[in-house]
Short mmCIF file of C-alpha atoms in Angstrom, two decimals:
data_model
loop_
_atom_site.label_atom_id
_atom_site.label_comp_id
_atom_site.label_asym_id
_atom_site.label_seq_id
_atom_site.Cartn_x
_atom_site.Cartn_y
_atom_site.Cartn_z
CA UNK A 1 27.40 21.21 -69.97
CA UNK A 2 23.88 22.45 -68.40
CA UNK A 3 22.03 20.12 -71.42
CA UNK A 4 24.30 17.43 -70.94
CA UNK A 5 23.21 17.79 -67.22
CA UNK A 6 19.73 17.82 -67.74
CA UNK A 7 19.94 15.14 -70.40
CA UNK A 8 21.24 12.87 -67.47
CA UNK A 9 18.52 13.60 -65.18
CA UNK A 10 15.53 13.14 -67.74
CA UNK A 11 17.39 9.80 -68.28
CA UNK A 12 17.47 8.98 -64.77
CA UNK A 13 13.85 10.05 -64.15
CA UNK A 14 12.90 7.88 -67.39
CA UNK A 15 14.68 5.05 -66.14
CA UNK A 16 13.40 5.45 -62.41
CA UNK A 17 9.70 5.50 -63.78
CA UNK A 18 10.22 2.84 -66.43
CA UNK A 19 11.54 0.15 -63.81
CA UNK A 20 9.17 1.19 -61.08
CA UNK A 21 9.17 -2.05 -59.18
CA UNK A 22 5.54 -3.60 -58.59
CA UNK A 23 4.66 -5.58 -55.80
CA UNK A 24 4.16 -9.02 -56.28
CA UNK A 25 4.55 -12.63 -54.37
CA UNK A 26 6.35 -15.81 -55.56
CA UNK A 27 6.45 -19.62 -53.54
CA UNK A 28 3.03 -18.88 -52.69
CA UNK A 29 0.97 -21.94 -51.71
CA UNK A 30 -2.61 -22.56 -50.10
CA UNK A 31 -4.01 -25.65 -47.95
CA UNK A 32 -7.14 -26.41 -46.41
CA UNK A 33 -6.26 -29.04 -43.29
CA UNK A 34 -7.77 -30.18 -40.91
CA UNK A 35 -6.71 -30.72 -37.22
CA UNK A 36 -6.81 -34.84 -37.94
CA UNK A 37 -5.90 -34.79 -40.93
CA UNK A 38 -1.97 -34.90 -40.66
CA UNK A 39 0.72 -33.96 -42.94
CA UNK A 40 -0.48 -35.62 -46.17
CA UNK A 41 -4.19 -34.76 -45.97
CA UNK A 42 -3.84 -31.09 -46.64
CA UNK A 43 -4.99 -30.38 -49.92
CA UNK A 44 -2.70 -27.49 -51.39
CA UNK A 45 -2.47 -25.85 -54.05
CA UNK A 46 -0.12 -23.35 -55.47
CA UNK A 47 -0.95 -19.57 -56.55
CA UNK A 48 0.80 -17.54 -59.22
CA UNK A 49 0.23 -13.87 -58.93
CA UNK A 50 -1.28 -13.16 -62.67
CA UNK A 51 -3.51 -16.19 -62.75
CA UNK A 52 -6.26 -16.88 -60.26
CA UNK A 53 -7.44 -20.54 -59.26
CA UNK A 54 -9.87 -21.78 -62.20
CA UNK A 55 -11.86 -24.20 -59.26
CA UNK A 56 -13.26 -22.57 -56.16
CA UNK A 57 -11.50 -24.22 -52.52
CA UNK A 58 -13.89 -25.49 -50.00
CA UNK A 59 -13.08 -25.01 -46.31
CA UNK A 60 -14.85 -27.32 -43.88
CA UNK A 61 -16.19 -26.55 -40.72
CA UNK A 62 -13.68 -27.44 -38.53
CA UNK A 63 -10.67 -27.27 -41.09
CA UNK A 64 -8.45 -24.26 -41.54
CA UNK A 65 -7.34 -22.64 -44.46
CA UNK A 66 -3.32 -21.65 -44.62
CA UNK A 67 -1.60 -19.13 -47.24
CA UNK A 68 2.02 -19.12 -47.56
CA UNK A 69 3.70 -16.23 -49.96
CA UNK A 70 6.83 -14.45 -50.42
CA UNK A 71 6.29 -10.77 -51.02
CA UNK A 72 8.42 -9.27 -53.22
CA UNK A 73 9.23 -5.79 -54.59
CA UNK A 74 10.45 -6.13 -57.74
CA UNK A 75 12.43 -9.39 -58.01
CA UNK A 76 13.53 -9.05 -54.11
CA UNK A 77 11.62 -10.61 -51.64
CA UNK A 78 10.81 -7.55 -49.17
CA UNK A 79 8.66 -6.97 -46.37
CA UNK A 80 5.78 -5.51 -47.54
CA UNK A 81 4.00 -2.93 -45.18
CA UNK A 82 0.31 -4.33 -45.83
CA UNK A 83 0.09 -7.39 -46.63
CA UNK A 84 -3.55 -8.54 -47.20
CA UNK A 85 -5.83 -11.96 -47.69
CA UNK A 86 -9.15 -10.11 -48.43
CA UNK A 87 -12.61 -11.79 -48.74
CA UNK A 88 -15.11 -10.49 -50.34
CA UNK A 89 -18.95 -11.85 -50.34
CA UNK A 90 -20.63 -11.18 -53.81
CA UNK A 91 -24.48 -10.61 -52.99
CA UNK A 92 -23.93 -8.06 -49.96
CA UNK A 93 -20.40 -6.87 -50.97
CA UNK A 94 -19.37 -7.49 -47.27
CA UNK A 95 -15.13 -7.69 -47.22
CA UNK A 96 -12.72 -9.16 -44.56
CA UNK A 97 -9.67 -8.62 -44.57
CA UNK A 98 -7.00 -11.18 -42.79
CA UNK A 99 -3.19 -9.63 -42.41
CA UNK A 100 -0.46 -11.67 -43.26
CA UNK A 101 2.72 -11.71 -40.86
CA UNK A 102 5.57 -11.31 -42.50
CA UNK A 103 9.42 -11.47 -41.63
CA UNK A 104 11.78 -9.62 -43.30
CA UNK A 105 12.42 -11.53 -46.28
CA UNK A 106 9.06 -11.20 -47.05
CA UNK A 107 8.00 -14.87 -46.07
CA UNK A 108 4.58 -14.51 -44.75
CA UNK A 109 1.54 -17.01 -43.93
CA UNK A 110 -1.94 -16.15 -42.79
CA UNK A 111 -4.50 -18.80 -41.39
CA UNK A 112 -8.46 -18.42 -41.33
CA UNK A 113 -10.69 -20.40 -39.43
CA UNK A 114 -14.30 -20.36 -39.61
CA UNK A 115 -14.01 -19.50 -36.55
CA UNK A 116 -12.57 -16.22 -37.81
CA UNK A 117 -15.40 -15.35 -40.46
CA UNK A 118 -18.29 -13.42 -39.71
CA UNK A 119 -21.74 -14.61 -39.85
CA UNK A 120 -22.60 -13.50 -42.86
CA UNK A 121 -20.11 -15.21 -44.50
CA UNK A 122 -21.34 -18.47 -42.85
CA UNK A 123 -24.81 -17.98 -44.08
CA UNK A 124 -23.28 -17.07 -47.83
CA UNK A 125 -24.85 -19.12 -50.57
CA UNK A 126 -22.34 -17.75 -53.24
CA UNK A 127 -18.72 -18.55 -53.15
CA UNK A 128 -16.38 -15.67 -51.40
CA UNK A 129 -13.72 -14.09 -53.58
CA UNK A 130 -10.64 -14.14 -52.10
CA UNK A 131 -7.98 -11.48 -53.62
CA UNK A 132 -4.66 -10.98 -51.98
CA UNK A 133 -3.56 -6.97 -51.40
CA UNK A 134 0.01 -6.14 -51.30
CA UNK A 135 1.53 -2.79 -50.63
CA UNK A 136 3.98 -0.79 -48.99
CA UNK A 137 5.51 2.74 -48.39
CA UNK A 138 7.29 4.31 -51.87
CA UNK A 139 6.64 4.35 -55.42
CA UNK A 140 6.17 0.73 -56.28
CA UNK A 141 3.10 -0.13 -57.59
CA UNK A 142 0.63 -2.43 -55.27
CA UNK A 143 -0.68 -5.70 -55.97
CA UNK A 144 -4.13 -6.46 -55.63
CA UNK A 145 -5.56 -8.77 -57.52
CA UNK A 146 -8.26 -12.00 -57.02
CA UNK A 147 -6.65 -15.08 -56.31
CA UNK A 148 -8.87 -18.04 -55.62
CA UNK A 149 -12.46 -18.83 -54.67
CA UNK A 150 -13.59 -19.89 -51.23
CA UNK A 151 -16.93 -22.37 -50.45
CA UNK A 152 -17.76 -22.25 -46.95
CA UNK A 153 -18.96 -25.40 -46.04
CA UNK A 154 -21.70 -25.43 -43.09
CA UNK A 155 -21.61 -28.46 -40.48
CA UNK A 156 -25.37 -29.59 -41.08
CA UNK A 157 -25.48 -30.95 -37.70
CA UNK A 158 -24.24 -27.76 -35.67
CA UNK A 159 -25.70 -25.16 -34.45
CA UNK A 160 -27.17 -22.40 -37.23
CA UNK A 161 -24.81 -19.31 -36.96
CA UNK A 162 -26.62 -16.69 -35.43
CA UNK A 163 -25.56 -12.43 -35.03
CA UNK A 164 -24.79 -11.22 -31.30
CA UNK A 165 -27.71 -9.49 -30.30
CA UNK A 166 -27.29 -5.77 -31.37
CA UNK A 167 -25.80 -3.40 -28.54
CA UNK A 168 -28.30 -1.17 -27.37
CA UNK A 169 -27.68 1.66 -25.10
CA UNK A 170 -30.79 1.90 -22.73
CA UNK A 171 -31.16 2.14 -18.50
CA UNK A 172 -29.77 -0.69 -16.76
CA UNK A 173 -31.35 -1.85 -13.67
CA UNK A 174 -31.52 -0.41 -10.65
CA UNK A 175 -28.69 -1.45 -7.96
CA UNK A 176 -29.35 -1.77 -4.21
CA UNK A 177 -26.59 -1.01 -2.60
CA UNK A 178 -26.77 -1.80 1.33
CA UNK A 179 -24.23 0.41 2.74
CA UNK A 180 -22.06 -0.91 5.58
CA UNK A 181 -23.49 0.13 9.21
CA UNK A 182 -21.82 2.97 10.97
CA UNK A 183 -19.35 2.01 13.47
CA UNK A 184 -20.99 1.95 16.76
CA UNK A 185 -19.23 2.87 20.03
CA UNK A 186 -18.86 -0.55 22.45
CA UNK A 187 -21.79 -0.82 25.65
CA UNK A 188 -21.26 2.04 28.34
CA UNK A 189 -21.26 -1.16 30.95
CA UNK A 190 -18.01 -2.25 29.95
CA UNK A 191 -16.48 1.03 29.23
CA UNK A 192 -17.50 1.81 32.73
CA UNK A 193 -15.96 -1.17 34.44
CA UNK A 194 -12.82 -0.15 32.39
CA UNK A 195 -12.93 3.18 33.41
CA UNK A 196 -13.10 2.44 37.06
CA UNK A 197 -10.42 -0.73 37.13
CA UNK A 198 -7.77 2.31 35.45
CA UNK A 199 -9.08 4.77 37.77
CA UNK A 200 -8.62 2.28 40.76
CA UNK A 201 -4.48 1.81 39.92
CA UNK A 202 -3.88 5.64 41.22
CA UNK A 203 -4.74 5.23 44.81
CA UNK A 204 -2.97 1.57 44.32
CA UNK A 205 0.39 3.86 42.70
CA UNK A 206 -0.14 6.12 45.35
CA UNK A 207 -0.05 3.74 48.25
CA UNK A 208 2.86 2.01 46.30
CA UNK A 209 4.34 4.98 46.57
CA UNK A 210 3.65 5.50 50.51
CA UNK A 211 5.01 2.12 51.10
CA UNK A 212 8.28 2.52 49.42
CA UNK A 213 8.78 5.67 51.88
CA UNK A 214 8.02 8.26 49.37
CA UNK A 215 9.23 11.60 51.86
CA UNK A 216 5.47 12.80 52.50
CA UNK A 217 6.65 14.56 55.79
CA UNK A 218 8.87 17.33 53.92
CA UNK A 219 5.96 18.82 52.33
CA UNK A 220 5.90 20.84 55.22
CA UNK A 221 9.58 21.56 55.12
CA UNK A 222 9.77 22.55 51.64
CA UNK A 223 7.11 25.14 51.85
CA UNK A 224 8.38 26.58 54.97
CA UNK A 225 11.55 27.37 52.82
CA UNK A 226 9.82 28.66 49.85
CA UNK A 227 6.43 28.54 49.43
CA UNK A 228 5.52 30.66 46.74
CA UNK A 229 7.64 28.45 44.14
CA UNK A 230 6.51 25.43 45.21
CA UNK A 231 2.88 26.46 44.86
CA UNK A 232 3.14 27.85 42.42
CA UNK A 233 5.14 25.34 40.27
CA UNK A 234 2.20 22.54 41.69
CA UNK A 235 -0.14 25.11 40.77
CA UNK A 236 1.35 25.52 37.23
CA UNK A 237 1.25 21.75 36.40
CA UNK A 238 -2.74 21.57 38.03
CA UNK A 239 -3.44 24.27 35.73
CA UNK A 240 -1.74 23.23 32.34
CA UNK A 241 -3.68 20.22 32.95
CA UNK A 242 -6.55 21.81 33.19
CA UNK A 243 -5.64 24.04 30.08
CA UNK A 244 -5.88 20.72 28.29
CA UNK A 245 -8.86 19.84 29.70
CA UNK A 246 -10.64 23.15 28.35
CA UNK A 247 -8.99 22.85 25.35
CA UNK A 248 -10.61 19.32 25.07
CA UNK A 249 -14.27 20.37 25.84
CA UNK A 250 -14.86 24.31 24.89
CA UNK A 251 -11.73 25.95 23.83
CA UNK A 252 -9.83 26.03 19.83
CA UNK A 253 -6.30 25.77 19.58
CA UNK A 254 -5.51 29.48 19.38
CA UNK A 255 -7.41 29.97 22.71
CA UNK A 256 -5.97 26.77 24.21
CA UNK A 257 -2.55 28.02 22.84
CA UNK A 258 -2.12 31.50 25.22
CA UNK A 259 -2.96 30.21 28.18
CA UNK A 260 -0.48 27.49 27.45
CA UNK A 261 2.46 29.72 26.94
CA UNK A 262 1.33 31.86 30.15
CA UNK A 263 1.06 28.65 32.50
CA UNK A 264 4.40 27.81 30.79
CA UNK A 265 5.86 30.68 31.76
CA UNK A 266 4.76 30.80 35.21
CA UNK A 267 5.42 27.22 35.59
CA UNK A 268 9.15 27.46 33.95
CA UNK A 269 9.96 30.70 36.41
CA UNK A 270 8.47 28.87 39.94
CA UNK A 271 9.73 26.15 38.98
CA UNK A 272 13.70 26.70 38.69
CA UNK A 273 12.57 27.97 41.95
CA UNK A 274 11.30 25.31 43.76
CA UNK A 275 13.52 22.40 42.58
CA UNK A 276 16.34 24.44 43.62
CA UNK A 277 15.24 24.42 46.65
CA UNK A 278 14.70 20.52 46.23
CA UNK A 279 18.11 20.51 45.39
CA UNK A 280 19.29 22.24 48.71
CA UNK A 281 17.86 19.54 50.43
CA UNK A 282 18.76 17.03 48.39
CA UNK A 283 22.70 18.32 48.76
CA UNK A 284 22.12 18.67 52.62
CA UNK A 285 21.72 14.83 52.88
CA UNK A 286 17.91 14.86 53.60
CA UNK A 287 16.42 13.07 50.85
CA UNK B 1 18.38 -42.92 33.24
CA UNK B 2 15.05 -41.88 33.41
CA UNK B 3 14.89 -41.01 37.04
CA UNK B 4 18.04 -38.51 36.42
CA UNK B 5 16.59 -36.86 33.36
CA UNK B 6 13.38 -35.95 35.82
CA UNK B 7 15.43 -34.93 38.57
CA UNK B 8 17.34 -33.22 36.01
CA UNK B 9 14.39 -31.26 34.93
CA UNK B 10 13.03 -30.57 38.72
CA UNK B 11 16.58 -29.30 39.25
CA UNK B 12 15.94 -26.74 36.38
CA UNK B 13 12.94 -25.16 37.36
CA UNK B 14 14.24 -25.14 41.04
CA UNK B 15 17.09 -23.74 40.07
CA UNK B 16 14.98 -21.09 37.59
CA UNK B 17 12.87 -20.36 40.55
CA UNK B 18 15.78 -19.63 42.69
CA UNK B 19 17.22 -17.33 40.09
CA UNK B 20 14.15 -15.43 40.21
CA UNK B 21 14.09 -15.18 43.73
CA UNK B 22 17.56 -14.12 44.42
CA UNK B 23 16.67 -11.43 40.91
CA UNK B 24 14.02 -10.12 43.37
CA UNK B 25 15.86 -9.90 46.54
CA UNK B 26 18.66 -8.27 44.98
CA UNK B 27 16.34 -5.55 43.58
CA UNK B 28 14.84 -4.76 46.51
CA UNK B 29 17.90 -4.54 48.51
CA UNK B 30 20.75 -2.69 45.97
CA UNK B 31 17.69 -0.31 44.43
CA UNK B 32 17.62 2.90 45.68
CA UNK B 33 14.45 3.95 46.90
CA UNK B 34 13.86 7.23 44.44
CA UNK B 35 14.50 4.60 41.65
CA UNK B 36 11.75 2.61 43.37
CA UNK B 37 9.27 5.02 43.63
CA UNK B 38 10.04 5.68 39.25
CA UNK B 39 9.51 1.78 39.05
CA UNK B 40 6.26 1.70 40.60
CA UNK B 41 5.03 4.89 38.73
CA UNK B 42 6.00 2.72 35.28
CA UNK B 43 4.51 -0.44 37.06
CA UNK B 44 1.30 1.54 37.46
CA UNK B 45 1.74 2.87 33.55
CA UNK B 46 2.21 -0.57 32.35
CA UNK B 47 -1.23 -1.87 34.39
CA UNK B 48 -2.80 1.47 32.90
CA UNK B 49 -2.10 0.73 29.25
CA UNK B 50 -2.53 -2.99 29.75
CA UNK B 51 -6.00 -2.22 30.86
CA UNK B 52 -6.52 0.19 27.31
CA UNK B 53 -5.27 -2.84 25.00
CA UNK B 54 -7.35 -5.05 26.66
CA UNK B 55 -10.14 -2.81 26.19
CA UNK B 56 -9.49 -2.03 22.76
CA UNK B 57 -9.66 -6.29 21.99
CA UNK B 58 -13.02 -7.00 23.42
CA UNK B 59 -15.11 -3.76 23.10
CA UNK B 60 -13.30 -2.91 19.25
CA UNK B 61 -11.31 0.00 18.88
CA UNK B 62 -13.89 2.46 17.96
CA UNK B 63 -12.92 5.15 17.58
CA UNK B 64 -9.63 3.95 17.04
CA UNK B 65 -7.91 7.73 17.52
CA UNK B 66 -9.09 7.81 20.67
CA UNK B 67 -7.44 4.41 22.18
CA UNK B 68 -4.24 5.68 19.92
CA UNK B 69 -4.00 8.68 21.91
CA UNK B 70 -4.60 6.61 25.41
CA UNK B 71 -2.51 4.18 24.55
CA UNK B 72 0.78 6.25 23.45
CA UNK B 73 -0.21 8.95 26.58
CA UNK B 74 1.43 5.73 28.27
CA UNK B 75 3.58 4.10 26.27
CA UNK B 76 5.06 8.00 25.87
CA UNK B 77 4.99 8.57 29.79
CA UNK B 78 6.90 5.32 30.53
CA UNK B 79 9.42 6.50 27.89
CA UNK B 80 9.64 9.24 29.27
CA UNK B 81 10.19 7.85 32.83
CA UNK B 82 12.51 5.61 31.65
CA UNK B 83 14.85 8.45 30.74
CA UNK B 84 14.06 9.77 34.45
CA UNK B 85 15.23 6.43 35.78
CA UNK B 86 18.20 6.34 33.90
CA UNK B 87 19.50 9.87 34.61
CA UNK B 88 18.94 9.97 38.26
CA UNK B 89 20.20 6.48 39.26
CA UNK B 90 22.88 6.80 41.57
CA UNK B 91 24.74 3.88 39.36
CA UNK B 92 25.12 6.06 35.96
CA UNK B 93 26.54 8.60 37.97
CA UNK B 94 29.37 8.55 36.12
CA UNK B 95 27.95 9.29 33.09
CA UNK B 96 25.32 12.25 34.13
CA UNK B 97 28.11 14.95 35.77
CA UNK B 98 26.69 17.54 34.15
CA UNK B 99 23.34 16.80 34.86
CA UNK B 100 21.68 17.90 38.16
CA UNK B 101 18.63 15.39 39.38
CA UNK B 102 16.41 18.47 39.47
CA UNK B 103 16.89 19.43 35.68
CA UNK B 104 16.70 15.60 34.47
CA UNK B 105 13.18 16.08 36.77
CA UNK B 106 11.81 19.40 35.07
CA UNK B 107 12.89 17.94 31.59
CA UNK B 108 10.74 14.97 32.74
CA UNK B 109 8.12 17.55 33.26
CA UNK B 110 8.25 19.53 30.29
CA UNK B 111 8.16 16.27 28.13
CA UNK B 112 5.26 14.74 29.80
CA UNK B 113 3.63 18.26 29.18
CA UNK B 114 4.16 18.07 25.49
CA UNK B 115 2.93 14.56 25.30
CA UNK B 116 -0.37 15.20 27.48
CA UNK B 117 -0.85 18.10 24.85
CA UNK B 118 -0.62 16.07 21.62
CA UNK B 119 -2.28 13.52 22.91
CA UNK B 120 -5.30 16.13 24.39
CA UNK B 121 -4.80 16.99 20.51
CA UNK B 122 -5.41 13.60 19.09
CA UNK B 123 -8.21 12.49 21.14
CA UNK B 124 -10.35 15.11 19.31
#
């Protein structure tokens, strides 16, 4: 039982290497067009994976050259993971490689410009070698193998292809940076005149105030009946004011913050005092 | 037609006018006078931060905490009053029984002390 077991699995493993699959391509096609050109001036050809193209292709200047391929794995057409149109300049042994997008049957095109090519394939004098490179995750074998020959052909009457000038990493030049002026504070003339029209609306409240009958004559009355409240409530209210005031000019917040919960205190006391005694009045009909 | 659309119109801002008027006299006459004396305080608060704003557009607001902390000192204070106003009118008595005139006074006190504090603060 254990040989006939084993038997089975160097059969499987035979079999498994024997038909590894191999990548490959089939309905592949190449043609140069141009933009002009239309749908019968594209020269194509067609491309068979074990036999390259005997005559090299020549790709104008302003023409681009298309490749159309099924990848395949095995007889299936399958996405391949890399999927390559490489060329490859003979005299420097510079290589480009162009990918291919390809769907998920494995259809896949790829389209080079000249725009695409570096400059030293411009300036080539040989030929490029283009090979296609196919390969994937797995155990199939990859396919990479010349396909054709590419002739770049020059415009004589453009410009000669020249290299972007080489980065170099060196001091740039010097910036002058003119910072914004600091804010300034406005002229003290019209601050003044500002200052004086809002201090000149208190004696205009206060004689508002006289006008409407505002009970000036019980000042008299109300500290007759209890004068330490009342001054000392007035007193309290003068002085938290001038707590702030200190606080603004000399003192921090943690001396400001004492005296604030003293005059508080005082103020609070003297005055539940003092407006009771408003209150009295108020009650007895005299306000 | 045309003559009655004018007269039309002259009867509209007569009749505008007259509204205002008889707005003004009945003010003055139903008020009562404490609520006067709160309306010319907030009069005079409204003149005072008038004053600031205008300040602030022609002479820039530099240093913009400062005219921040002027100008909400009286927009806060007129708040503030305005609460005053409404708890000691002798119309919304109705709705104030619990509240004496006295204590809506030292609340008004004890607020405006908070807010003359912050802003102190924020005036730096």
């Amino acid at each position: 039982m254990k040989s006939l077991v084993r038997c089975a699995l160097g059969a499987l493993l035979y079999s498994t290497v024997a038909l590894a699959a191999s990548w490959s391509f089939e309905d592949a096609s190449i043609s140069v067009s141009g933009k002009a050109a239309g749908v019968g001036g594209a020269s194509k050809e067609k491309l068979s994976p074990n036999s390259p193209l005997t005559s090299p292709l020549a790709l104008p200047a302003a023409d681009s050259l298309k490749v159309i391929l099924t990848t395949t794995e095995g007889s299936t057409g399958k996405r391949a993971h890399q999927a390559f149109l490489t060329l490859h300049e003979p005299t420097t042994g510079l290589e480009e490689s162009f990918p291919f997008s390809v769907k998920e049957n494995g259809k896949g095109k790829v389209e080079v410009t000249q725009k695409d090519l570096p400059f030293q394939f411009l300036t080539s004098t040989q030929p490029l070698k283009a090979s296609l490179v196919i390969a994937s995750f797995g155990s199939s074998t990859p396919y990479n193998q010349h396909a054709f020959d590419l002739s770049i052909e020059t415009d004589a009457a453009a410009a000669p292809a020249v290299p972007s000038p080489p980065e170099r990493y060196t001091s740039q030049p010097e910036i002058r940076h003119m910072f914004k002026a600091d804010p300034r504070s406005p002229p003290a003339v019209i601050s003044l005149v500002f200052t004086l029209a809002v201090l000149a609306a208190l004696p205009a409240l206060l004689g508002a105030w006289l006008l409407l009958g505002a009970n000036l004559d019980h000042i008299g009355k109300a500290f007759n009946a209890s004068p330490v409240a009342h001054g000392l409530f007035f007193g309290s209210i003068i002085a938290m004011e001038g707590v702030f005031f200190l606080y603004y000019t000399v003192w921090n917040l943690f001396q400001a913050l004492p005296a604030v919960l003293a005059v508080g205190v005082v103020g609070y006391v003297s005055g539940s005092r003092a407006l009771t005694e408003v209150q009295d009045r108020r009650l007895a009909g005299e306000r | 037609s045309n003559a009655s659309a004018s007269l039309g119109n002259i009867r509209n801002a007569q009749d505008a006018q007259q509204i205002a008027i008889s707005l003004w006299n009945n003010y003055v006459e139903k008020t009562p006078q404490r609520t006067k004396l709160i309306d010319a305080f907030m009069a005079f608060l409204m003149v005072v931060g008038g004053l600031q704003f205008v300040y602030c557009v022609i002479a820039g607001n530099y240093p913009f905490n400062a005219f921040l902390a002027g100008f909400s000192a009286t927009v806060g204070q007129f708040v503030l009053t305005a609460s005053l106003r409404i708890q000691t009118n002798a119309d919304n008595e109705n709705d104030f029984k619990n509240l004496s005139q006295e204590r809506a006074f030292a609340d008004f006190v004890f607020g405006s002390m908070i807010l003359h504090f912050f802003c102190v603060n924020f005036i730096n």
